[in-house]
mmCIF file with all atom_site columns, C-alpha atoms in Angstrom:
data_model
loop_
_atom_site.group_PDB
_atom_site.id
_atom_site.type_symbol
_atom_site.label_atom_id
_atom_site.label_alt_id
_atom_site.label_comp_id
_atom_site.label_asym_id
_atom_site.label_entity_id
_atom_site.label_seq_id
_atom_site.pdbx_PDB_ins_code
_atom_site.Cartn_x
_atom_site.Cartn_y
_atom_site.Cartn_z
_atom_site.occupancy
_atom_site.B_iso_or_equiv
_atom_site.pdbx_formal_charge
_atom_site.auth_seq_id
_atom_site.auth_comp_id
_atom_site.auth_asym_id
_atom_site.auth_atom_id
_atom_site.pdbx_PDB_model_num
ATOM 1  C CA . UNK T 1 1  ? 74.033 75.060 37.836 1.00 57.00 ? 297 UNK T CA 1
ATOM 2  C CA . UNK T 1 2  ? 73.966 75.869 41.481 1.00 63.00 ? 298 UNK T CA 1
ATOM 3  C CA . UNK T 1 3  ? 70.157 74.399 42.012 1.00 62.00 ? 299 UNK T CA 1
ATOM 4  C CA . UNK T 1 4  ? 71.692 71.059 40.401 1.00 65.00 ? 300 UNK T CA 1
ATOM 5  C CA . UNK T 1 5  ? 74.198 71.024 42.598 1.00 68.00 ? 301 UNK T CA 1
ATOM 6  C CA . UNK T 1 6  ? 72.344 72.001 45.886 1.00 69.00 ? 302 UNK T CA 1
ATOM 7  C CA . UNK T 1 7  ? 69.830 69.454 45.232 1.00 66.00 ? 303 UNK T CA 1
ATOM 8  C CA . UNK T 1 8  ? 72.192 66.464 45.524 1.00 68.00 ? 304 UNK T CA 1
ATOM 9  C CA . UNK T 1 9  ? 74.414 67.926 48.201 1.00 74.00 ? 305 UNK T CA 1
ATOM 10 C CA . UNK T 1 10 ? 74.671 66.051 51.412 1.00 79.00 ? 306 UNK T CA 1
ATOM 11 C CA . UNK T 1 11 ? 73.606 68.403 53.801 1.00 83.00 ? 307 UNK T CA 1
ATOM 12 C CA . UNK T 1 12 ? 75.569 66.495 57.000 1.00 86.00 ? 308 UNK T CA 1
ATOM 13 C CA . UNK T 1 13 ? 77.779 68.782 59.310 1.00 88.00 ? 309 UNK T CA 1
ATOM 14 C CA . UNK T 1 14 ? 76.355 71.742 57.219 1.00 88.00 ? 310 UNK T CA 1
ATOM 15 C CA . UNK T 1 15 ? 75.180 74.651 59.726 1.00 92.00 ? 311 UNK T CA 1
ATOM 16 C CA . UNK T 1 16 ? 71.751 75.276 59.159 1.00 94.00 ? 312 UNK T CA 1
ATOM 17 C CA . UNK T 1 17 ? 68.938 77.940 60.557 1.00 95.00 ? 313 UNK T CA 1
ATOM 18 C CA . UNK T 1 18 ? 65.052 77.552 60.564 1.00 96.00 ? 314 UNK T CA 1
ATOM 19 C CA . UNK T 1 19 ? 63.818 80.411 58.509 1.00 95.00 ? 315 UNK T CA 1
ATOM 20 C CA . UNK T 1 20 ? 60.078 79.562 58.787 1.00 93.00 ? 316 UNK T CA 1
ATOM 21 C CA . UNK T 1 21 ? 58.011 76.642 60.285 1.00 93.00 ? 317 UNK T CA 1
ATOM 22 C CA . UNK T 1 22 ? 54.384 75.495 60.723 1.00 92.00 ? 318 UNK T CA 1
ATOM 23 C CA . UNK T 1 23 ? 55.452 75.478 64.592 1.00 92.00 ? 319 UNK T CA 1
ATOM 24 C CA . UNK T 1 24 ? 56.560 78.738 65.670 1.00 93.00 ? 320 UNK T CA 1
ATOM 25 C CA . UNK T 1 25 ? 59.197 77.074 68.088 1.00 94.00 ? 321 UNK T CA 1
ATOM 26 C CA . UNK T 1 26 ? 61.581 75.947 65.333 1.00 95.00 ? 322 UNK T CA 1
ATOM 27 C CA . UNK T 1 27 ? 61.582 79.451 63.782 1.00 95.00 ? 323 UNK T CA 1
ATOM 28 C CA . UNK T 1 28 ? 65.475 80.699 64.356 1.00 95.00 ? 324 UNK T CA 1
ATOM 29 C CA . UNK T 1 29 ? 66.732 77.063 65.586 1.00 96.00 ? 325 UNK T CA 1
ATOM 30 C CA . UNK T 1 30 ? 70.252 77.219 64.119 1.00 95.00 ? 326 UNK T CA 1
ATOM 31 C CA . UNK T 1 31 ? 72.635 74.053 64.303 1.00 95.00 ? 327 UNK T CA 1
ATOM 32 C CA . UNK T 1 32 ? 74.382 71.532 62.706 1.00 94.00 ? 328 UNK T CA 1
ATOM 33 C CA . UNK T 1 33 ? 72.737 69.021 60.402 1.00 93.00 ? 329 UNK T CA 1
ATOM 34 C CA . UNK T 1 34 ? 73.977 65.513 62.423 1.00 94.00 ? 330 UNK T CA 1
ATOM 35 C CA . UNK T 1 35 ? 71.477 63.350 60.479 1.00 91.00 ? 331 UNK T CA 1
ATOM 36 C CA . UNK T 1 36 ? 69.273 63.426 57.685 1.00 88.00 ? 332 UNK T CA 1
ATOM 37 C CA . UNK T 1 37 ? 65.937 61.489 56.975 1.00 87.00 ? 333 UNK T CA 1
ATOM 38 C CA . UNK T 1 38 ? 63.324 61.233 54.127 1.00 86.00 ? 334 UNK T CA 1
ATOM 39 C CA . UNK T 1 39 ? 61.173 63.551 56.419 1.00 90.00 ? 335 UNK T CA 1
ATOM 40 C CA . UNK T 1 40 ? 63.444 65.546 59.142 1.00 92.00 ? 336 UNK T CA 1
ATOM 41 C CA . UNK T 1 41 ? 66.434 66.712 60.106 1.00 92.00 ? 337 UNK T CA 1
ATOM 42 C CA . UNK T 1 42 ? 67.979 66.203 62.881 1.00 95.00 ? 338 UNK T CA 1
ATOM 43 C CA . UNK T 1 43 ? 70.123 69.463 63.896 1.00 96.00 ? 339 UNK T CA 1
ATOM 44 C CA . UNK T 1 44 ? 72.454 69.854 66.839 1.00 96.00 ? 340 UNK T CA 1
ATOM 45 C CA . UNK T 1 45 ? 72.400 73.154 68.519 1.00 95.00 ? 341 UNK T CA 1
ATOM 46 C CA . UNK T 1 46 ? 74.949 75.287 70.382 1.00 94.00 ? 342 UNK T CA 1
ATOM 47 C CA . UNK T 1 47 ? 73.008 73.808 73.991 1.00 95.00 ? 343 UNK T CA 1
ATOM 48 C CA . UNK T 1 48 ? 73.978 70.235 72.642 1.00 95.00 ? 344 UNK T CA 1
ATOM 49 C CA . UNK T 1 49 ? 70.840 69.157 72.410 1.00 95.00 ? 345 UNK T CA 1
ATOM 50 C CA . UNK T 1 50 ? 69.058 66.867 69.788 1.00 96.00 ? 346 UNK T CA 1
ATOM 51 C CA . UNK T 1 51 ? 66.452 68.917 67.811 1.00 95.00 ? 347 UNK T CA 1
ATOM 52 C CA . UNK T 1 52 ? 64.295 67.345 65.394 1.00 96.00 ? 348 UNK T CA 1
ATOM 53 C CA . UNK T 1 53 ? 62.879 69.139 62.632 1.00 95.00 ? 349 UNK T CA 1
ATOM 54 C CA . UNK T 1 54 ? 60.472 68.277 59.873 1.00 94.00 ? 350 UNK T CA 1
ATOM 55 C CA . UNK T 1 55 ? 61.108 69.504 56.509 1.00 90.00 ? 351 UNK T CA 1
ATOM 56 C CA . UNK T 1 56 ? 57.711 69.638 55.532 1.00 90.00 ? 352 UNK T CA 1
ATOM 57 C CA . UNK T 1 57 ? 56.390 72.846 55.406 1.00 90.00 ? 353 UNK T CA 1
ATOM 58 C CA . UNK T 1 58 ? 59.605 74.505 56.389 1.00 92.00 ? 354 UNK T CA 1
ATOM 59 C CA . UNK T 1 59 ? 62.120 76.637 55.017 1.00 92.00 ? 355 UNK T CA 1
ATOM 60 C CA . UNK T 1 60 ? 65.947 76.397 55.759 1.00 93.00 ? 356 UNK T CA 1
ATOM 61 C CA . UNK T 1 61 ? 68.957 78.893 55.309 1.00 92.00 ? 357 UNK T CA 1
ATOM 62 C CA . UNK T 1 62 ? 72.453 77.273 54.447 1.00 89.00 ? 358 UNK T CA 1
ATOM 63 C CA . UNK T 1 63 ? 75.509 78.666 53.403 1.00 80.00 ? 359 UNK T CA 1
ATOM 64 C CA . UNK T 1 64 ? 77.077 76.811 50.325 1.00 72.00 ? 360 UNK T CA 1
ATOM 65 C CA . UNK T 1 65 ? 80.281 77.935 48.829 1.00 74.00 ? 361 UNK T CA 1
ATOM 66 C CA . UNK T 1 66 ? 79.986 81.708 50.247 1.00 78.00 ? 362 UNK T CA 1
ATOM 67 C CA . UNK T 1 67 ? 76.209 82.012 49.308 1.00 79.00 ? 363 UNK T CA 1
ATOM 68 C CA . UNK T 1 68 ? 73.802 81.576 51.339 1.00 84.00 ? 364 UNK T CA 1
ATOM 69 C CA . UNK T 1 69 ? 70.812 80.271 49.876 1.00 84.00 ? 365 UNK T CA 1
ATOM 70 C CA . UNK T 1 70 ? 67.231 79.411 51.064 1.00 86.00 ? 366 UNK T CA 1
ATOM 71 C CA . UNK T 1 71 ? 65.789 75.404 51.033 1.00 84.00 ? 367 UNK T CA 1
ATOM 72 C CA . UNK T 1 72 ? 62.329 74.533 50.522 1.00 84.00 ? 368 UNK T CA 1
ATOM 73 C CA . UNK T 1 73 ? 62.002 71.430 52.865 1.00 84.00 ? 369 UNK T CA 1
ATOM 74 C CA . UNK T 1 74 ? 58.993 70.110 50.879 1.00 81.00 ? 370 UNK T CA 1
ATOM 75 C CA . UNK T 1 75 ? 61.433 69.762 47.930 1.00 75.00 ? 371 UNK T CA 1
ATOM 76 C CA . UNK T 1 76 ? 64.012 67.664 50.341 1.00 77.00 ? 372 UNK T CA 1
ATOM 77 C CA . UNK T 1 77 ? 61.898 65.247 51.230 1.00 77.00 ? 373 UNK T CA 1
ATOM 78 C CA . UNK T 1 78 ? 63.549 62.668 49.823 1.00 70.00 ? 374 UNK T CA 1
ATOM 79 C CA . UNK T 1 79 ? 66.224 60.344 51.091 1.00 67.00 ? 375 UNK T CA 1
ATOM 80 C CA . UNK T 1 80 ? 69.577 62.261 50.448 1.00 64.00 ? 376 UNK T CA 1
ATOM 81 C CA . UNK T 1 81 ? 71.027 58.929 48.494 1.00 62.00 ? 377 UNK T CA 1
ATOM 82 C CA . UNK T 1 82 ? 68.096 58.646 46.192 1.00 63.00 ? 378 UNK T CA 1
ATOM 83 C CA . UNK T 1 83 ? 67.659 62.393 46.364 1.00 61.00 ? 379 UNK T CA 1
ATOM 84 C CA . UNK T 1 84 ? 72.210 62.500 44.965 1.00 59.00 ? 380 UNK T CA 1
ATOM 85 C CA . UNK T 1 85 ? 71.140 59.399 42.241 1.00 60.00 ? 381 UNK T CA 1
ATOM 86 C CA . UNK T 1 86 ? 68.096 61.505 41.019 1.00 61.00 ? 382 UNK T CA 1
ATOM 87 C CA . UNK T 1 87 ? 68.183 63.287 37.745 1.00 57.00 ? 383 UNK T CA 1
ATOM 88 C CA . UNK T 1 88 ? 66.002 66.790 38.490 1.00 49.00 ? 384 UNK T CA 1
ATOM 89 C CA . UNK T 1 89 ? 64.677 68.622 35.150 1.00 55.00 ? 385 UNK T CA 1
ATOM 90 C CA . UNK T 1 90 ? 65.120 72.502 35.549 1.00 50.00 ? 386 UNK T CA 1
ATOM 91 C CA . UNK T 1 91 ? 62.366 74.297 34.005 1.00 53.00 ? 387 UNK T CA 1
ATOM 92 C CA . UNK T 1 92 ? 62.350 74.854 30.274 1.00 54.00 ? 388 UNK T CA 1
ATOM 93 C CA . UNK T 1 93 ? 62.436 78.884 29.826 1.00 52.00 ? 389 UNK T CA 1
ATOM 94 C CA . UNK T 1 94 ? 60.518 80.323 26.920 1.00 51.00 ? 390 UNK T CA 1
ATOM 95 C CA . UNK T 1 95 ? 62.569 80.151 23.520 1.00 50.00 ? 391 UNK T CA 1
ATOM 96 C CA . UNK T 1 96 ? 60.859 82.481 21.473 1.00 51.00 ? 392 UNK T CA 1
ATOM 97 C CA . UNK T 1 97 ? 62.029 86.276 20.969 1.00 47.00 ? 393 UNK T CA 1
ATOM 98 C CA . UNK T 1 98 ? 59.610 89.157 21.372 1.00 45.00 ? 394 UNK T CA 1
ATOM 99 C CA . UNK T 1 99 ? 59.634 91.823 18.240 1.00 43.00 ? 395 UNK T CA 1
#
């Protein structure tokens, strides 16, 4: 339920932190999400400046209703309108009962 419903969350004014990057300078960037794209975001830091960082290859930390829980960029990269209209299919988990 909580994958659903961080997968079409809009991510805007949401404080965010760069857990891990392909370029080691992003790595513990923390800000707020000011805008979103199909292939960065762009965060504002605490120094007011304009950051922009691609969610390829990246991984995010967000808190979300008291949890804090870890984004995959390469699974963001969509547009966060189509990305709210999509229907995502969770993975079946095995049925059967072992004996």
């Amino acid at each position: 339920m909580l994958q659903k419903k961080m997968l079409k969350a809009d991510l805007h004014g949401a404080l965010v932190t760069v857990c891990k990057s392909r370029c080691p300078s992003y790595v513990g960037l923390t800000g707020i999400i000011l805008q979103e794209r199909k292939h960065v975001f762009k965060i504002i830091t605490k120094d007011d400046k304009l950051k922009t960082v691609p969610k390829a290859n990246s991984v995010f930390s967000v808190e979300f209703e008291g949890l804090r829980a870890k984004i995959y960029g390469n699974h963001f990269c969509l547009r966060s309108a189509r990305r709210a209209n999509k229907k995502f299919k969770l993975p079946m988990t095995n049925q059967t009962i072992d004996l």
